[in-house]
Coordinates of C-alpha atoms in Angstrom, one line a residue:
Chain Q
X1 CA -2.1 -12.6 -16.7
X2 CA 0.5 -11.6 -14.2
X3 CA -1.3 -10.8 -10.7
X4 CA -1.2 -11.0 -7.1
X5 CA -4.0 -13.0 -5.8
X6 CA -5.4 -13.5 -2.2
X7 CA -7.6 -15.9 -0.8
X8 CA -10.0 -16.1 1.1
X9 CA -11.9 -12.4 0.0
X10 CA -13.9 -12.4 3.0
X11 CA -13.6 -14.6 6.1
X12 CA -15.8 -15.1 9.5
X13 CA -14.6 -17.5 11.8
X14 CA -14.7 -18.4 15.7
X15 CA -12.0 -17.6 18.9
X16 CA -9.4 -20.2 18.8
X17 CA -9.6 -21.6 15.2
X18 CA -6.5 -21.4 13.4
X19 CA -6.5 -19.9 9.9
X20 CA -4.4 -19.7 7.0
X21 CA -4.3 -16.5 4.2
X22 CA -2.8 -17.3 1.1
X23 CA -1.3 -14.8 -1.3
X24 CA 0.2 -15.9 -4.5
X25 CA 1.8 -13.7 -7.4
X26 CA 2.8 -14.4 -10.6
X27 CA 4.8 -11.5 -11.4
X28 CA 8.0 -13.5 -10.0
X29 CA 8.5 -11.2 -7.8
X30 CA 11.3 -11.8 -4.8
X31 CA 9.5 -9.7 -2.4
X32 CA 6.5 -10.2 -0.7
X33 CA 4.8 -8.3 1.7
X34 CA 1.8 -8.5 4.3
X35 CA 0.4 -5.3 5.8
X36 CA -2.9 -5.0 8.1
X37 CA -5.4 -2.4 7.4
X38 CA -8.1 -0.9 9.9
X39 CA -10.2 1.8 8.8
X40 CA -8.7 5.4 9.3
X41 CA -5.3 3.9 9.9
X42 CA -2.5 3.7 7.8
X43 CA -1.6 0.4 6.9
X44 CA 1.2 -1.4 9.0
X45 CA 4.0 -3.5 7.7
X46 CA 3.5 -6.8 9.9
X47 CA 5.3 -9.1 8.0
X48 CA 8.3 -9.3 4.8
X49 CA 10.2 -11.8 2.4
X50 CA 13.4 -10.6 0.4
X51 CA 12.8 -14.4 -1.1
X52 CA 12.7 -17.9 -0.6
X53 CA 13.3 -18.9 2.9
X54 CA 13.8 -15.4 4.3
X55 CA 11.3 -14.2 6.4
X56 CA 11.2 -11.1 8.1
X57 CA 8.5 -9.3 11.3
X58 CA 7.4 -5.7 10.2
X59 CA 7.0 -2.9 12.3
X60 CA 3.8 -3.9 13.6
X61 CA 3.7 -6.4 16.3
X62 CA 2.0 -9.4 14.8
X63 CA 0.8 -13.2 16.7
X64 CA 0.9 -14.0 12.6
X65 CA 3.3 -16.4 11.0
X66 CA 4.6 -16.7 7.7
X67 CA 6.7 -18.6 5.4
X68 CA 8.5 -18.6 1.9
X69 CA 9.3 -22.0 0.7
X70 CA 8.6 -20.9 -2.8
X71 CA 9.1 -17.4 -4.7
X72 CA 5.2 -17.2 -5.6
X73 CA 3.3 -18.2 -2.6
X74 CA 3.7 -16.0 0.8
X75 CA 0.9 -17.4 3.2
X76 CA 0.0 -16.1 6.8
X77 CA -1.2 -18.1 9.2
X78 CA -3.0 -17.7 12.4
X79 CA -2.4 -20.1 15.5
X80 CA -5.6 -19.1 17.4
X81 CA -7.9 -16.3 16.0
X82 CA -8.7 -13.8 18.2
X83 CA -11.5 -10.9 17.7
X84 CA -8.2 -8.5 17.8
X85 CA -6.9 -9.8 14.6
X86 CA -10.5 -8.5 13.0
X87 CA -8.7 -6.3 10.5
X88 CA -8.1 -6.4 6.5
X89 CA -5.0 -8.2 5.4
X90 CA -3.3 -6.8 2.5
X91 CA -0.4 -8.8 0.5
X92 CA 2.0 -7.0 -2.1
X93 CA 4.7 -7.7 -3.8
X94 CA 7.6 -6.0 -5.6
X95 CA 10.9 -6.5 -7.8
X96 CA 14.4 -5.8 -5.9
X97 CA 16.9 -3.5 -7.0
X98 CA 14.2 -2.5 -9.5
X99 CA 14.6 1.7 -10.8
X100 CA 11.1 1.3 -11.1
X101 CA 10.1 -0.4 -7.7
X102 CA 6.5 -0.4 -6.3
X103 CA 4.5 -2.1 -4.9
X104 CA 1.3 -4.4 -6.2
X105 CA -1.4 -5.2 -4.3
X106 CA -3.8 -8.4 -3.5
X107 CA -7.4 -7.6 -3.4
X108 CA -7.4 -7.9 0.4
X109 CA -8.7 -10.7 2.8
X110 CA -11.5 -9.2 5.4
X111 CA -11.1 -11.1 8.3
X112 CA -13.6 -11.0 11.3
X113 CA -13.0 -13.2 14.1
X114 CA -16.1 -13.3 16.5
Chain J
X1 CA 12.1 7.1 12.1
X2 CA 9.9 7.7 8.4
X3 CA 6.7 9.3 8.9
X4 CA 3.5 10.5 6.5
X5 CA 0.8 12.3 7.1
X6 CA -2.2 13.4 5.2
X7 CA -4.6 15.5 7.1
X8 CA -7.3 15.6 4.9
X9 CA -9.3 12.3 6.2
X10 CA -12.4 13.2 3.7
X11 CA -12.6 15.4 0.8
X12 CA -15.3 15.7 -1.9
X13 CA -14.9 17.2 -5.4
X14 CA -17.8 18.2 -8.3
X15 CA -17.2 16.0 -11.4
X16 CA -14.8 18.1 -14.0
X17 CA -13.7 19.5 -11.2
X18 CA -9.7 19.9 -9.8
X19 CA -8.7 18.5 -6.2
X20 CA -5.8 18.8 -4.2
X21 CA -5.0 15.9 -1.7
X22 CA -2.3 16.9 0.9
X23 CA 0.3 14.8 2.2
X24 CA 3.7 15.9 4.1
X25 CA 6.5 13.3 5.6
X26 CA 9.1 13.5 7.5
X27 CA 12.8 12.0 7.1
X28 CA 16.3 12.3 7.5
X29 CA 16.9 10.6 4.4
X30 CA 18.0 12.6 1.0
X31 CA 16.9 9.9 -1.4
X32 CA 13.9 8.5 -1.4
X33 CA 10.4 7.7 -3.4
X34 CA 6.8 8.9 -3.1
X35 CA 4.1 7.5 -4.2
X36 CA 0.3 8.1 -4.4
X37 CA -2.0 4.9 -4.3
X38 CA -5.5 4.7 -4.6
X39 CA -8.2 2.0 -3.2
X40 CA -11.3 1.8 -4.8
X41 CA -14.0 0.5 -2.8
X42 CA -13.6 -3.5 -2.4
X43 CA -11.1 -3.0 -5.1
X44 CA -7.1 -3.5 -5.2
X45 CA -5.4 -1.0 -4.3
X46 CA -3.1 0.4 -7.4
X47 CA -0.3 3.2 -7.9
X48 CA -1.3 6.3 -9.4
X49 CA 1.6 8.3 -9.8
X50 CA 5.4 7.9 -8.5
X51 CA 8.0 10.3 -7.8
X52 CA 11.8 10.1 -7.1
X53 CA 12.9 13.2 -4.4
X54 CA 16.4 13.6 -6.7
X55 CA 14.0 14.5 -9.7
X56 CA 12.9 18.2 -9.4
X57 CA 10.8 18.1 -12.3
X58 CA 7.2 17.0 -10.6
X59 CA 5.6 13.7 -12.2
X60 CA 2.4 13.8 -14.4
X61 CA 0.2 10.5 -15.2
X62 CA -2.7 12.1 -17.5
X63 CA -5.3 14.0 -15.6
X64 CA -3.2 13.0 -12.0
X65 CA 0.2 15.2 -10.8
X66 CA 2.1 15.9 -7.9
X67 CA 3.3 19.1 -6.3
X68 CA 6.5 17.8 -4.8
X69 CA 8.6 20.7 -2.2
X70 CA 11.8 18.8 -1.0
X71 CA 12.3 21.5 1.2
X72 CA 9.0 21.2 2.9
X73 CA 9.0 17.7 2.5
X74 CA 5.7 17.7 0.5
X75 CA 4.1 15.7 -1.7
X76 CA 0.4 16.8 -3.0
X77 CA -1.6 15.1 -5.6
X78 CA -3.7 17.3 -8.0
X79 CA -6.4 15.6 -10.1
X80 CA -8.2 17.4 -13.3
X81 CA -11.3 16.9 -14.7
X82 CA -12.4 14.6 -11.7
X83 CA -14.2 11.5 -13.0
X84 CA -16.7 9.5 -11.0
X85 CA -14.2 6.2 -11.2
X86 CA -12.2 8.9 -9.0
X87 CA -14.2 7.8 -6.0
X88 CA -11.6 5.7 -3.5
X89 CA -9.2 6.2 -0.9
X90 CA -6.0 7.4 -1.6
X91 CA -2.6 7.0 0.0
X92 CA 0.4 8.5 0.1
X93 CA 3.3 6.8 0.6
X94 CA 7.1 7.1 1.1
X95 CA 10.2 4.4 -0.3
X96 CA 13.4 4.9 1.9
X97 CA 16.5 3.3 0.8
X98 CA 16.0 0.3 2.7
X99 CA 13.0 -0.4 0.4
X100 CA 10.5 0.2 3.0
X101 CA 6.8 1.4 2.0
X102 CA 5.3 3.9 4.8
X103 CA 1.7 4.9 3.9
X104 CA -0.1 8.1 5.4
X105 CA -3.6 6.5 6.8
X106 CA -5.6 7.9 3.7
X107 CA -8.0 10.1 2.2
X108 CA -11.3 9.3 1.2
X109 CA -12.2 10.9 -2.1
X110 CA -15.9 11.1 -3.5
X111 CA -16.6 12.7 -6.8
X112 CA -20.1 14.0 -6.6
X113 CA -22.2 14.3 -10.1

């Protein structure tokens, strides 16, 4: 079943530790997306991919890395966790030069950095 | 710079019931997209209904539809006959021409028995 799937749902983890989100789609979609969610807020672009190997920053400063070696996977990493990156981690993905673009949507990674 | 805004950070509606979520945006852009998405709780969050600004005629998806004013760059979702699988946050959300997504920071609907 076409999808876009996130992983970890839910993750607690110490100061320091470096962590990895993984988002994968199926859809064969070219671009990706990661946007952070806090509640009340609206959610802020902090990282893109028009594709393999092209990586873009979002509007929202980000200490998050990502890459694009292949067309399904888009993982973010953090270097060293800190509790300001507590915050849910949204991935999407869409179809380019689409008339019927939009955007779908992981399920969401909850991260909580102590 | 695109902008959205929905006001309304809570709203409640009676089952059956019709509701009105607000949202207004500002750009400087003639073409563009809206969209309204909705979260349920701990659940993805999927499009509801989508609306391009050259297409007067205001989109309908079932028992959701939009009020779209170009002029007063608005964009208001109206849902009928509420249903209790109603209950989530939604978003509203604008497409420029650069393909990309701005979202309003949400409003929380409950649908009360």
């Amino acid at each position: 079943e076409a999808d876009i799937y996130q992983t970890p749902r839910y993750l607690v983890i110490g100061t320091g530790k470096k962590i990895t989100l993984e988002c994968s789609q199926t859809m064969g979609h070219d671009k990706m997306y990661w946007y952070q969610q806090d509640p009340g807020m609206e959610l802020h672009l902090i990282h893109y991919s028009y594709g393999v190997n092209s990586t873009e920053k979002g509007d929202l400063s980000s200490e998050s890395t990502v890459s694009r070696i292949r067309t399904e996977h888009f993982p973010l990493t953090l270097e060293s966790a800190r509790p300001s990156h507590t915050s849910q981690y949204l991935c999407a993905s869409s179809e380019i030069g689409q008339f019927n673009e939009k955007l779908f949507f992981g399920s969401g990674t909850q991260l909580s950095v102590l | 710079a695109q902008t959205v805004t929905q006001s309304q950070p809570e709203m409640s509606v009676q089952e059956a019931e019709t509701v009105t979520l607000s949202c207004t945006y500002d750009t400087s852009e003639s073409n563009y997209y809206l969209f309204w998405y909705k979260q349920p709780p701990s659940r993805q969050m999927i499009l509801v209904i989508r609306q391009e600004a050259y297409k007067q005629q205001n989109a309908t998806e079932n028992r959701f539809s939009v009020n779209f004013q170009k002029a007063a760059k608005s964009f208001s979702l109206k849902i009928s006959d509420s249903q209790l699988g109603d209950t989530a946050m939604y978003f509203c959300a604008f497409m420029s021409t650069g393909n990309q997504f701005y979202f309003g920071t949400g409003t929380s609907l409950t649908v009360i028995p």
